[in-house]
CSV table of C-alpha atoms and ligand atoms in Angstrom, one decimal:
chain,number,residue,atom,x,y,z
A,25,MET,CA,10.1,-10.0,9.7
A,26,SER,CA,8.0,-11.5,6.9
A,27,GLY,CA,8.2,-10.4,3.3
A,28,VAL,CA,5.2,-9.5,1.2
A,29,ASN,CA,5.3,-12.9,-0.5
A,30,GLU,CA,5.1,-14.7,2.9
A,31,ILE,CA,2.4,-12.4,4.2
A,32,ARG,CA,0.2,-13.3,1.1
A,33,SER,CA,0.8,-17.0,1.9
A,34,THR,CA,0.0,-16.6,5.6
A,35,PHE,CA,-3.3,-15.0,4.6
A,36,LEU,CA,-4.3,-17.7,2.1
A,37,ASP,CA,-3.1,-20.6,4.4
A,38,TYR,CA,-5.0,-19.2,7.3
A,39,PHE,CA,-8.3,-19.2,5.3
A,40,ALA,CA,-7.5,-22.6,3.7
A,41,ARG,CA,-7.2,-24.0,7.3
A,42,ASN,CA,-10.5,-22.4,8.1
A,43,GLY,CA,-12.3,-24.3,5.3
A,44,HIS,CA,-11.9,-21.8,2.4
A,45,GLU,CA,-11.1,-22.8,-1.2
A,46,VAL,CA,-8.1,-20.8,-2.3
A,47,VAL,CA,-9.0,-19.5,-5.8
A,48,PRO,CA,-6.5,-17.9,-8.2
A,49,SER,CA,-6.7,-14.2,-9.0
A,50,SER,CA,-8.9,-13.4,-12.0
A,51,PRO,CA,-7.4,-11.3,-14.8
A,52,LEU,CA,-7.4,-7.5,-14.6
A,53,VAL,CA,-9.7,-7.3,-17.5
A,54,PRO,CA,-13.0,-8.6,-16.1
A,55,ARG,CA,-14.4,-11.5,-18.1
A,56,ASN,CA,-17.9,-11.3,-16.7
A,57,ASP,CA,-18.5,-7.6,-16.9
A,58,PRO,CA,-17.8,-5.5,-20.0
A,59,THR,CA,-18.9,-2.3,-18.2
A,60,LEU,CA,-16.1,-2.4,-15.7
A,61,MET,CA,-12.8,-1.1,-16.9
A,62,PHE,CA,-10.5,-3.1,-14.6
A,63,THR,CA,-10.9,-5.6,-11.8
A,64,ASN,CA,-10.8,-3.3,-8.8
A,65,ALA,CA,-11.7,-5.6,-6.0
A,66,GLY,CA,-11.6,-9.3,-4.9
A,67,MET,CA,-15.4,-9.7,-5.3
A,68,VAL,CA,-15.5,-8.9,-9.0
A,69,GLN,CA,-14.9,-12.5,-10.1
A,70,PHE,CA,-17.6,-13.7,-7.7
A,71,LYS,CA,-20.3,-11.2,-8.7
A,72,ASN,CA,-22.6,-13.8,-10.3
A,73,VAL,CA,-22.1,-16.1,-7.4
A,74,PHE,CA,-23.3,-13.5,-5.0
A,75,THR,CA,-26.4,-12.8,-7.1
A,76,GLY,CA,-27.1,-16.5,-7.4
A,77,ILE,CA,-26.7,-16.6,-11.2
A,78,GLU,CA,-23.6,-18.8,-11.0
A,79,LYS,CA,-22.9,-21.8,-8.7
A,80,ARG,CA,-19.5,-22.9,-7.5
A,81,PRO,CA,-18.5,-26.2,-5.9
A,82,TYR,CA,-17.6,-24.3,-2.7
A,83,SER,CA,-19.3,-21.8,-0.4
A,84,ARG,CA,-16.2,-20.2,1.1
A,85,ALA,CA,-13.3,-18.8,-0.9
A,86,ALA,CA,-10.1,-16.9,-0.3
A,87,THR,CA,-8.1,-15.0,-2.9
A,88,ALA,CA,-5.2,-12.6,-3.5
A,89,GLN,CA,-6.7,-10.6,-6.3
A,90,LYS,CA,-4.8,-8.3,-8.7
A,91,CYS,CA,-6.5,-4.9,-8.7
A,92,VAL,CA,-6.1,-1.7,-10.7
A,93,ARG,CA,-7.7,1.5,-9.7
A,94,ALA,CA,-6.6,3.9,-12.4
A,95,GLY,CA,-9.7,4.7,-14.3
A,96,GLY,CA,-13.4,4.7,-13.9
A,97,LYS,CA,-15.2,5.3,-10.6
A,98,HIS,CA,-12.3,4.3,-8.4
A,99,ASN,CA,-9.3,6.1,-9.7
A,100,ASP,CA,-6.3,6.4,-7.3
A,101,LEU,CA,-3.9,7.5,-10.0
A,102,ASP,CA,-3.6,11.1,-8.7
A,103,ASN,CA,-2.8,9.8,-5.2
A,104,VAL,CA,0.2,7.7,-6.2
A,105,GLY,CA,3.5,9.0,-5.2
A,106,TYR,CA,1.8,11.5,-2.8
A,107,THR,CA,0.1,9.3,-0.2
A,108,ALA,CA,1.7,6.5,1.7
A,109,ARG,CA,-1.1,4.1,1.0
A,110,HIS,CA,-2.3,4.3,-2.6
A,111,HIS,CA,-1.2,2.3,-5.6
A,112,THR,CA,-2.6,2.1,-9.1
A,113,PHE,CA,-1.9,-1.7,-9.0
A,114,PHE,CA,-2.3,-3.5,-5.7
A,115,GLU,CA,-3.2,-6.9,-4.4
A,116,MET,CA,-6.5,-7.3,-2.4
A,117,LEU,CA,-6.6,-10.2,0.0
A,118,GLY,CA,-10.1,-11.4,0.6
A,119,ASN,CA,-12.2,-14.1,2.1
A,120,PHE,CA,-15.8,-14.8,0.9
A,121,SER,CA,-18.8,-16.6,2.1
A,122,PHE,CA,-21.5,-17.4,-0.4
A,123,GLY,CA,-24.5,-17.8,1.9
A,124,ASP,CA,-22.3,-19.7,4.3
A,125,TYR,CA,-21.1,-17.9,7.5
A,126,PHE,CA,-22.1,-14.3,8.2
A,127,LYS,CA,-21.2,-11.4,10.4
A,128,ASP,CA,-20.1,-13.1,13.6
A,129,ARG,CA,-17.8,-15.6,12.0
A,130,ALA,CA,-16.4,-13.0,9.6
A,131,ILE,CA,-15.5,-10.7,12.4
A,132,GLU,CA,-14.0,-13.6,14.4
A,133,LEU,CA,-11.9,-14.8,11.5
A,134,ALA,CA,-10.6,-11.3,10.7
A,135,TRP,CA,-9.9,-10.5,14.3
A,136,ASN,CA,-8.0,-13.7,14.9
A,137,LEU,CA,-5.9,-13.3,11.8
A,138,VAL,CA,-5.0,-9.7,12.7
A,139,THR,CA,-4.3,-10.1,16.4
A,140,LYS,CA,-3.1,-13.7,16.7
A,141,GLU,CA,-1.7,-14.8,13.3
A,142,PHE,CA,-0.3,-11.4,12.5
A,143,ALA,CA,0.1,-10.4,16.2
A,144,LEU,CA,-0.8,-6.8,15.7
A,145,PRO,CA,-1.0,-4.8,19.0
A,146,VAL,CA,-4.7,-4.5,19.9
A,147,ASP,CA,-4.2,-1.0,21.2
A,148,ARG,CA,-3.3,0.3,17.8
A,149,LEU,CA,-6.4,-1.1,16.1
A,150,LEU,CA,-9.8,0.5,15.8
A,151,VAL,CA,-12.8,-0.4,13.7
A,152,THR,CA,-15.7,1.4,12.0
A,153,VAL,CA,-19.3,0.1,11.6
A,154,TYR,CA,-22.3,1.5,9.7
A,155,SER,CA,-24.2,3.7,12.1
A,156,GLU,CA,-27.4,1.7,11.8
A,157,ASP,CA,-25.6,-1.7,12.3
A,158,GLU,CA,-26.0,-2.2,16.0
A,159,GLU,CA,-25.4,-5.9,15.5
A,160,ALA,CA,-21.9,-5.4,14.2
A,161,PHE,CA,-21.2,-2.9,17.0
A,162,GLY,CA,-22.2,-5.5,19.5
A,163,LEU,CA,-20.2,-8.2,17.8
A,164,TRP,CA,-17.0,-6.2,17.9
A,165,LYS,CA,-17.5,-5.6,21.6
A,166,ARG,CA,-18.2,-9.3,22.3
A,167,ILE,CA,-15.7,-11.0,20.0
A,168,ALA,CA,-12.8,-8.5,20.0
A,169,GLY,CA,-13.5,-7.0,23.4
A,170,LEU,CA,-13.0,-3.5,21.9
A,171,PRO,CA,-14.2,-0.5,24.0
A,172,ASP,CA,-17.0,1.7,22.6
A,173,SER,CA,-14.5,4.4,21.9
A,174,LYS,CA,-12.7,2.1,19.4
A,175,ILE,CA,-15.8,1.2,17.4
A,176,ILE,CA,-16.6,4.3,15.4
A,177,LYS,CA,-20.1,4.6,13.9
A,178,ILE,CA,-20.0,6.0,10.3
A,179,PRO,CA,-23.3,7.2,8.8
A,180,THR,CA,-22.1,7.7,5.2
A,181,SER,CA,-22.0,5.5,2.2
A,182,ASP,CA,-18.3,4.7,3.0
A,183,ASN,CA,-19.8,2.1,5.3
A,184,PHE,CA,-22.6,1.0,3.2
A,185,TRP,CA,-21.8,-1.1,0.1
A,186,ALA,CA,-24.0,-1.7,-2.9
A,187,MET,CA,-23.3,-3.7,-6.0
A,188,GLY,CA,-25.3,-1.4,-8.2
A,189,ASP,CA,-28.7,0.4,-8.2
A,190,THR,CA,-30.2,-3.0,-7.6
A,191,GLY,CA,-28.8,-6.3,-6.2
A,192,PRO,CA,-27.0,-7.3,-3.1
A,193,CYS,CA,-26.0,-4.6,-0.6
A,194,GLY,CA,-25.3,-4.1,3.0
A,195,PRO,CA,-23.3,-2.4,5.8
A,196,CYS,CA,-19.6,-2.7,6.1
A,197,SER,CA,-17.0,-2.6,8.8
A,198,GLU,CA,-13.4,-1.5,8.4
A,199,ILE,CA,-10.3,-2.2,10.4
A,200,PHE,CA,-7.9,0.7,10.8
A,201,PHE,CA,-4.3,0.7,12.1
A,202,ASP,CA,-3.1,3.8,14.1
A,203,HIS,CA,0.5,4.5,12.9
A,204,GLY,CA,1.0,6.9,15.8
A,205,ASP,CA,0.7,10.6,16.5
A,206,HIS,CA,3.9,11.5,14.7
A,207,ILE,CA,1.9,11.2,11.5
A,208,PRO,CA,-0.7,13.8,10.5
A,209,GLY,CA,-4.3,12.7,10.1
A,210,GLY,CA,-7.5,12.2,12.2
A,211,PRO,CA,-9.4,9.0,12.9
A,212,PRO,CA,-12.0,7.7,10.5
A,213,GLY,CA,-15.1,9.8,10.4
A,214,SER,CA,-13.3,12.9,11.6
A,215,ALA,CA,-12.8,16.0,9.4
A,216,ASP,CA,-9.1,15.2,8.9
A,217,GLN,CA,-9.6,11.6,7.9
A,218,ASP,CA,-7.6,11.9,4.7
A,219,GLY,CA,-4.3,12.0,6.5
A,220,ASP,CA,-2.1,8.9,6.7
A,221,ARG,CA,-2.0,8.3,10.5
A,222,PHE,CA,-5.0,6.0,10.6
A,223,ILE,CA,-4.8,3.6,7.7
A,224,GLU,CA,-7.6,1.5,6.6
A,225,ILE,CA,-6.3,-2.0,6.2
A,226,TRP,CA,-9.4,-4.3,5.9
A,227,ASN,CA,-13.0,-3.8,4.7
A,228,LEU,CA,-15.6,-6.4,5.7
A,229,VAL,CA,-18.8,-6.2,3.7
A,230,PHE,CA,-21.9,-7.8,5.1
A,231,MET,CA,-24.2,-8.5,2.2
A,232,GLN,CA,-27.4,-8.6,4.1
A,233,PHE,CA,-30.1,-7.1,1.8
A,234,GLU,CA,-31.2,-7.0,-1.7
A,235,GLN,CA,-32.2,-3.8,-3.3
A,236,VAL,CA,-35.1,-4.9,-5.5
A,237,ALA,CA,-36.2,-1.4,-6.6
A,238,PRO,CA,-35.3,2.2,-5.6
A,239,GLY,CA,-36.3,2.6,-2.0
A,240,GLU,CA,-37.2,-1.1,-1.6
A,241,ARG,CA,-34.9,-3.5,0.2
A,242,ILE,CA,-35.5,-7.0,1.3
A,243,LEU,CA,-33.5,-9.3,3.6
A,244,LEU,CA,-31.4,-11.8,1.7
A,245,PRO,CA,-32.4,-15.3,2.7
A,246,LYS,CA,-28.7,-16.4,2.7
A,247,PRO,CA,-26.6,-13.4,3.5
A,248,SER,CA,-23.0,-13.4,2.3
A,249,ILE,CA,-19.5,-12.0,3.1
A,250,ASP,CA,-17.1,-10.1,1.0
A,251,THR,CA,-13.9,-8.8,2.4
A,252,GLY,CA,-10.8,-6.9,1.1
A,253,MET,CA,-7.5,-6.2,2.7
A,254,GLY,CA,-4.7,-4.4,0.9
A,255,LEU,CA,-1.6,-6.6,0.9
A,256,GLU,CA,0.7,-3.6,0.6
A,257,ARG,CA,-0.9,-1.8,3.5
A,258,VAL,CA,-0.9,-4.8,5.9
A,259,SER,CA,2.7,-5.6,4.9
A,260,ALA,CA,3.7,-2.0,5.8
A,261,VAL,CA,2.2,-2.5,9.2
A,262,LEU,CA,3.8,-5.9,9.7
A,263,GLN,CA,7.2,-4.6,8.6
A,264,GLY,CA,7.0,-1.8,11.1
A,265,THR,CA,6.7,1.0,8.6
A,266,HIS,CA,3.9,3.5,7.9
A,267,ASP,CA,4.6,3.6,4.3
A,268,ASN,CA,3.7,1.0,1.6
A,269,TYR,CA,6.6,2.1,-0.4
A,270,GLU,CA,9.0,1.1,2.4
A,271,THR,CA,8.0,-2.6,2.2
A,272,ASP,CA,10.5,-5.1,1.0
A,273,LEU,CA,8.9,-5.6,-2.4
A,274,MET,CA,8.5,-1.9,-3.3
A,275,ARG,CA,12.0,-1.1,-1.9
A,276,ALA,CA,13.5,-3.8,-4.2
A,277,LEU,CA,11.9,-2.0,-7.2
A,278,ILE,CA,12.8,1.5,-6.0
A,279,GLY,CA,16.3,0.3,-5.4
A,280,VAL,CA,16.7,-0.7,-9.0
A,281,VAL,CA,15.3,2.7,-10.1
A,282,ALA,CA,18.0,4.3,-7.9
A,283,ASP,CA,20.8,2.1,-9.3
A,284,LEU,CA,19.8,2.7,-12.9
A,285,THR,CA,19.4,6.5,-12.6
A,286,GLY,CA,22.0,7.2,-9.9
A,287,VAL,CA,19.5,9.2,-7.9
A,288,GLU,CA,18.8,8.2,-4.3
A,289,PRO,CA,15.1,7.8,-3.4
A,290,THR,CA,15.1,10.6,-0.8
A,291,GLY,CA,14.0,14.2,-0.5
A,292,PRO,CA,11.7,15.8,-3.1
A,293,ARG,CA,12.8,13.3,-5.8
A,294,LYS,CA,11.4,10.3,-4.0
A,295,ALA,CA,7.9,10.8,-5.5
A,296,SER,CA,9.3,10.0,-8.9
A,297,HIS,CA,10.9,6.7,-7.7
A,298,ARG,CA,7.5,5.7,-6.2
A,299,VAL,CA,5.5,6.6,-9.3
A,300,ILE,CA,7.9,4.6,-11.5
A,301,ALA,CA,7.8,1.5,-9.2
A,302,ASP,CA,4.0,1.7,-8.9
A,303,HIS,CA,3.3,2.3,-12.6
A,304,LEU,CA,5.8,-0.4,-13.6
A,305,ARG,CA,3.6,-2.9,-11.7
A,306,ALA,CA,0.4,-1.6,-13.2
A,307,SER,CA,1.8,-1.6,-16.7
A,308,ALA,CA,3.4,-5.0,-16.6
A,309,PHE,CA,0.4,-6.7,-15.1
A,310,LEU,CA,-2.0,-5.0,-17.6
A,311,VAL,CA,0.2,-6.1,-20.5
A,312,ALA,CA,0.4,-9.6,-19.1
A,313,ASP,CA,-3.5,-9.7,-19.1
A,314,GLY,CA,-3.7,-8.6,-22.7
A,315,VAL,CA,-4.0,-4.8,-22.6
A,316,LEU,CA,-1.7,-2.9,-24.9
A,317,PRO,CA,-1.2,0.9,-25.1
A,318,SER,CA,-3.6,2.6,-27.5
A,319,ASN,CA,-5.6,5.7,-27.8
A,320,GLU,CA,-8.9,4.5,-26.3
A,321,GLY,CA,-10.5,2.7,-23.5
A,322,ARG,CA,-8.3,0.4,-21.4
A,323,GLY,CA,-5.4,0.8,-23.7
A,324,TYR,CA,-5.4,4.6,-23.1
A,325,VAL,CA,-5.4,4.2,-19.4
A,326,LEU,CA,-2.4,2.0,-19.8
A,327,ARG,CA,-0.7,4.5,-22.0
A,328,ARG,CA,-1.4,7.3,-19.5
A,329,VAL,CA,0.1,5.2,-16.7
A,330,MET,CA,3.2,4.3,-18.8
A,331,ARG,CA,3.8,7.9,-20.0
A,332,ARG,CA,3.4,9.3,-16.6
A,333,ALA,CA,6.1,7.0,-15.3
A,334,MET,CA,8.2,7.9,-18.3
A,335,ARG,CA,8.1,11.6,-17.5
A,336,HIS,CA,9.2,10.8,-14.0
A,337,ALA,CA,12.1,8.8,-15.4
A,338,GLU,CA,13.0,11.9,-17.4
A,339,LEU,CA,12.8,13.9,-14.2
A,340,LEU,CA,15.4,11.6,-12.6
A,341,GLY,CA,17.7,12.3,-15.5
A,342,ALA,CA,17.2,9.1,-17.5
A,343,ARG,CA,18.4,9.8,-21.0
A,344,GLU,CA,17.5,6.4,-22.4
A,345,PRO,CA,14.3,4.3,-22.0
A,346,LEU,CA,14.3,3.1,-18.4
A,347,MET,CA,11.1,1.2,-17.7
A,348,TRP,CA,11.9,-1.9,-19.6
A,349,ARG,CA,15.1,-2.4,-17.7
A,350,LEU,CA,13.1,-2.7,-14.5
A,351,VAL,CA,11.1,-5.8,-15.7
A,352,PRO,CA,13.6,-8.4,-14.5
A,353,ALA,CA,13.4,-7.1,-10.9
A,354,LEU,CA,9.6,-7.2,-11.0
A,355,VAL,CA,9.6,-10.7,-12.3
A,356,ARG,CA,12.1,-11.7,-9.6
A,357,GLU,CA,9.8,-10.2,-6.9
A,358,MET,CA,6.4,-11.3,-8.2
A,359,GLY,CA,6.9,-13.9,-10.9
A,360,HIS,CA,6.5,-16.8,-8.4
A,361,ALA,CA,3.1,-15.7,-7.2
A,362,TYR,CA,2.0,-14.6,-10.7
A,363,PRO,CA,3.5,-16.9,-13.4
A,364,GLU,CA,1.7,-14.8,-16.1
A,365,LEU,CA,4.4,-12.2,-15.5
A,366,VAL,CA,7.1,-14.8,-16.4
A,367,ARG,CA,5.2,-15.9,-19.4
A,368,ALA,CA,4.7,-12.4,-20.7
A,369,GLU,CA,8.1,-11.1,-19.8
A,370,ALA,CA,9.3,-10.6,-23.4
A,371,LEU,CA,6.0,-8.9,-24.4
A,372,ILE,CA,6.1,-6.6,-21.4
A,373,THR,CA,9.7,-5.7,-22.0
A,374,GLU,CA,9.2,-4.9,-25.7
A,375,THR,CA,5.9,-3.0,-25.1
A,376,LEU,CA,7.6,-0.8,-22.5
A,377,ARG,CA,10.7,-0.2,-24.6
A,378,LEU,CA,8.7,0.7,-27.7
A,379,GLU,CA,6.3,3.0,-25.9
A,380,GLU,CA,9.2,4.8,-24.2
A,381,THR,CA,11.2,5.1,-27.3
A,382,ARG,CA,8.3,6.6,-29.2
A,383,PHE,CA,7.3,8.9,-26.4
A,384,ARG,CA,10.9,10.2,-25.9
A,385,LYS,CA,10.8,11.6,-29.4
A,386,THR,CA,8.2,14.2,-28.3
A,387,LEU,CA,8.7,14.3,-24.5
A,388,GLU,CA,11.6,16.8,-24.4
A,389,ARG,CA,10.0,19.1,-26.8
A,390,GLY,CA,6.6,18.9,-25.0
A,391,LEU,CA,8.3,19.6,-21.7
A,392,SER,CA,10.0,22.7,-23.0
A,393,ILE,CA,6.7,24.0,-24.3
A,394,LEU,CA,5.2,23.3,-21.0
A,395,GLU,CA,8.0,25.1,-19.3
A,396,ASP,CA,7.7,28.2,-21.6
A,397,GLU,CA,3.9,28.4,-21.3
A,398,THR,CA,3.9,28.2,-17.5
A,399,ARG,CA,7.0,30.2,-16.6
A,400,ASN,CA,5.0,33.1,-15.5
A,401,LEU,CA,2.3,31.2,-13.8
A,402,GLY,CA,2.2,31.1,-10.0
A,403,GLU,CA,0.4,29.0,-7.4
A,404,GLY,CA,-3.4,28.8,-8.0
A,405,GLN,CA,-3.1,29.8,-11.7
A,406,SER,CA,-3.9,27.5,-14.6
A,407,LEU,CA,-2.3,26.5,-17.9
A,408,ARG,CA,-4.5,27.4,-20.9
A,409,GLY,CA,-6.7,24.6,-22.1
A,410,ASP,CA,-5.7,24.9,-25.8
A,411,VAL,CA,-2.0,24.6,-24.8
A,412,ALA,CA,-2.8,21.4,-22.8
A,413,PHE,CA,-4.6,20.2,-25.8
A,414,THR,CA,-1.7,20.8,-28.2
A,415,LEU,CA,0.6,18.9,-25.7
A,416,TYR,CA,-1.9,16.1,-25.8
A,417,ASP,CA,-2.6,16.1,-29.5
A,418,THR,CA,0.9,16.8,-30.9
A,419,TYR,CA,3.2,15.7,-28.2
A,420,GLY,CA,1.3,12.7,-26.8
A,421,PHE,CA,1.0,14.2,-23.2
A,422,PRO,CA,-2.1,12.7,-21.6
A,423,LEU,CA,-4.0,15.4,-19.6
A,424,ASP,CA,-3.2,13.9,-16.3
A,425,LEU,CA,0.5,13.9,-17.1
A,426,THR,CA,0.4,17.6,-17.7
A,427,GLN,CA,-1.5,18.1,-14.5
A,428,ASP,CA,1.0,15.9,-12.6
A,429,ALA,CA,3.9,17.9,-14.0
A,430,LEU,CA,2.4,21.2,-12.7
A,431,ARG,CA,1.2,19.8,-9.4
A,432,ALA,CA,4.4,20.5,-7.4
A,433,ARG,CA,4.2,24.2,-8.3
A,434,GLY,CA,0.5,24.4,-7.4
A,435,VAL,CA,-0.4,25.3,-11.1
A,436,GLY,CA,-3.6,23.8,-12.5
A,437,VAL,CA,-4.9,23.1,-16.0
A,438,ASP,CA,-8.0,24.7,-17.5
A,439,VAL,CA,-9.8,21.4,-18.1
A,440,GLU,CA,-12.9,22.9,-19.6
A,441,GLY,CA,-10.7,24.7,-22.2
A,442,PHE,CA,-8.9,21.4,-22.9
A,443,ASN,CA,-12.2,19.7,-23.5
A,444,ALA,CA,-13.5,22.5,-25.7
A,445,ALA,CA,-10.3,22.3,-27.8
A,446,MET,CA,-10.8,18.5,-28.1
A,447,GLU,CA,-14.5,19.0,-29.2
A,448,ARG,CA,-13.5,21.6,-31.8
A,449,GLN,CA,-11.1,19.2,-33.3
A,450,ARG,CA,-13.7,16.5,-33.5
A,451,GLU,CA,-16.1,18.8,-35.2
A,452,MET,CA,-13.6,19.7,-37.8
A,453,ALA,CA,-13.1,16.0,-38.5
A,454,ARG,CA,-16.8,15.6,-38.9
A,455,ALA,CA,-17.1,18.6,-41.1
A,456,ALA,CA,-14.3,17.2,-43.3
A,457,TRP,CA,-16.3,14.0,-43.6
A,458,ALA,CA,-19.5,15.8,-44.7
A,459,GLY,CA,-17.5,17.4,-47.5
A,460,SER,CA,-16.8,13.9,-48.9
A,461,GLY,CA,-14.1,13.2,-51.6
A,462,GLU,CA,-10.8,11.5,-51.3
A,463,ALA,CA,-9.2,13.9,-48.9
A,464,ALA,CA,-11.8,13.1,-46.3
A,465,THR,CA,-10.9,9.5,-46.0
A,466,GLU,CA,-8.8,9.9,-42.9
A,467,ALA,CA,-11.6,11.9,-41.2
A,468,VAL,CA,-14.1,9.2,-42.1
A,469,TRP,CA,-11.8,6.7,-40.5
A,470,TYR,CA,-11.6,8.7,-37.3
A,471,ALA,CA,-15.3,9.2,-37.1
A,472,VAL,CA,-15.9,5.5,-37.6
A,473,LYS,CA,-13.3,4.6,-35.1
A,474,GLU,CA,-14.9,6.9,-32.6
A,475,LYS,CA,-18.2,5.0,-33.0
A,476,VAL,CA,-17.0,1.5,-33.2
A,477,GLY,CA,-14.0,1.9,-30.9
A,478,SER,CA,-16.4,1.5,-28.1
A,479,THR,CA,-16.9,-2.2,-28.8
A,480,GLU,CA,-13.6,-2.7,-27.0
A,481,PHE,CA,-14.7,-0.9,-23.9
A,482,LEU,CA,-18.3,0.0,-23.1
A,483,GLY,CA,-17.7,3.2,-21.4
A,484,TYR,CA,-17.1,4.8,-18.1
A,485,ASP,CA,-20.7,5.8,-17.7
A,486,ALA,CA,-21.9,2.3,-17.7
A,487,GLU,CA,-19.9,1.5,-14.7
A,488,LYS,CA,-22.9,0.6,-12.5
A,489,ALA,CA,-22.2,-2.8,-11.2
A,490,GLU,CA,-18.8,-1.8,-10.0
A,491,GLY,CA,-17.3,-4.3,-7.6
A,492,VAL,CA,-15.7,-2.5,-4.8
A,493,VAL,CA,-15.7,-3.9,-1.4
B,520,ATP,P1,-9.1,4.3,0.9
B,520,ATP,O1,-10.3,4.9,1.7
B,520,ATP,O2,-7.8,4.2,1.7
B,520,ATP,O3,-8.9,4.9,-0.4
B,520,ATP,P2,-10.9,2.3,0.0
B,520,ATP,O4,-12.0,2.4,1.1
B,520,ATP,O5,-11.1,2.9,-1.3
B,520,ATP,O6,-9.5,2.7,0.7
B,520,ATP,P3,-11.8,-0.5,-0.4
B,520,ATP,O7,-12.5,-0.2,-1.6
B,520,ATP,O8,-12.5,-0.6,0.9
B,520,ATP,O9,-10.7,0.7,-0.2
B,520,ATP,O10,-10.8,-1.7,-0.6
B,520,ATP,C1,-10.5,-2.7,0.3
B,520,ATP,C2,-9.0,-2.5,0.8
B,520,ATP,O11,-8.1,-2.5,-0.3
B,520,ATP,C3,-8.7,-1.3,1.6
B,520,ATP,O12,-9.1,-1.4,2.9
B,520,ATP,C4,-7.2,-1.2,1.4
B,520,ATP,O13,-6.5,-1.9,2.3
B,520,ATP,C5,-7.0,-1.7,0.0
B,520,ATP,N1,-6.9,-0.6,-1.0
B,520,ATP,C6,-7.9,0.1,-1.6
B,520,ATP,N2,-7.4,1.0,-2.5
B,520,ATP,C7,-6.1,0.8,-2.5
B,520,ATP,C8,-5.0,1.4,-3.3
B,520,ATP,N3,-5.2,2.3,-4.2
B,520,ATP,N4,-3.7,1.0,-3.1
B,520,ATP,C9,-3.5,0.0,-2.2
B,520,ATP,N5,-4.4,-0.6,-1.4
B,520,ATP,C10,-5.7,-0.2,-1.6
B,521,MG,MG1,-10.2,4.6,-2.1
B,522,MG,MG1,-12.0,4.0,2.6
B,523,MG,MG1,-12.9,0.9,2.3
């Protein structure tokens, strides 16, 4: 059985053998796109190559790309710990053709890797195509020999990819693995497709058109290919488990959490182990790429991820900061593939230790307030927005941490009330500024920071050209 590190190499070697340039992962903070919060797909570093703005000395590439989906349009944060297939940080394996090969070769390369190199059983595989893409349907029949019943036509935007309102776009085709009928969930396209039985492992995007204006699409003279396969998901399949968190790499991290807390990763507690292992990876890789916890933009997403994991450490009974002690295991598992982790090890360790030390000062008190305020709430009821705001403002509880803490009991949070309380506080700060005088200095600072703080991150709304395969 291959480990995650070997599976990554198998993928890259296979595409190198097939004439692809192996290109290193780009950083998690996209260099070429200030509107995108984090790199969330393999194609992000190639955006300008696809649009023709940038030229590279190769027309085929393969990567293992670091991705974070914990903010912006693609946010899987709430899924982590609760589905078998989602992480905030994951690696996307991809092969790319820049006006070189197209649909037939892309399907052939993918099918050969999955069925020959990886030797997955054909009867457990099924694919989707965009309902209007008869060409792809025909190719899957001819190249893979799949029966019609295993080629599912999907009419929704799930199977039509676009770079933005204008620019390259086209149909996609996804490969799913059926983990068996002992797991709940229906096939893609069915009403119950959110279960974990049929897991999407690979998305092939056929960049066939260019959207030149709303409602106006032309054929690209040189169509391109962009694919993305989740390394953790394909590793789970290859290691005979349905669950990403049961792969060798994740088990190694979870094992250390269990050792350090003395709590076994089984039963209802196991979500905490998973959240900690996942968020450790996201936190460490973000710090290694230059993001530090702060109260805005990218830094705030990092802080949310870190604090969420720290509450789970507290749930497992950790009385001292825990996260920083997991760093050596992560470096052991992933430092070879990602030397930036080795280089940043000291910074990652200190950042985690400092953040957890600080947060611990208010964590217990915040949790006991949360407990008091929700003692009488039952399933379907919500925590008052102003209380959630106090937890945020005074005790450093990001909103999603509060939501996550109440989730198991089916208790929600009045988000509108939370936002209203936040707005009230901002208005008070502005009013204080208008009054002028010495005492208002701090308020002035806040107001200025609110305005110029956005130079660091241009905002969630601007996330148009989001690169998701
Ligand atoms: P899903 O429908 O399962 O959320 P997706 O359609 O959002 O996946 P894509 O945007 O198509 O995913 O990304 C390409 C591949 O990356 C997916 O087929 C999957 O293997 C992997 N992937 C996507 N999101 C995650 C995640 N949060 N954690 C781990 N792997 C992921
Ligand atoms: Mg998704
Ligand atoms: Mg999907
Ligand atoms: Mg997909």
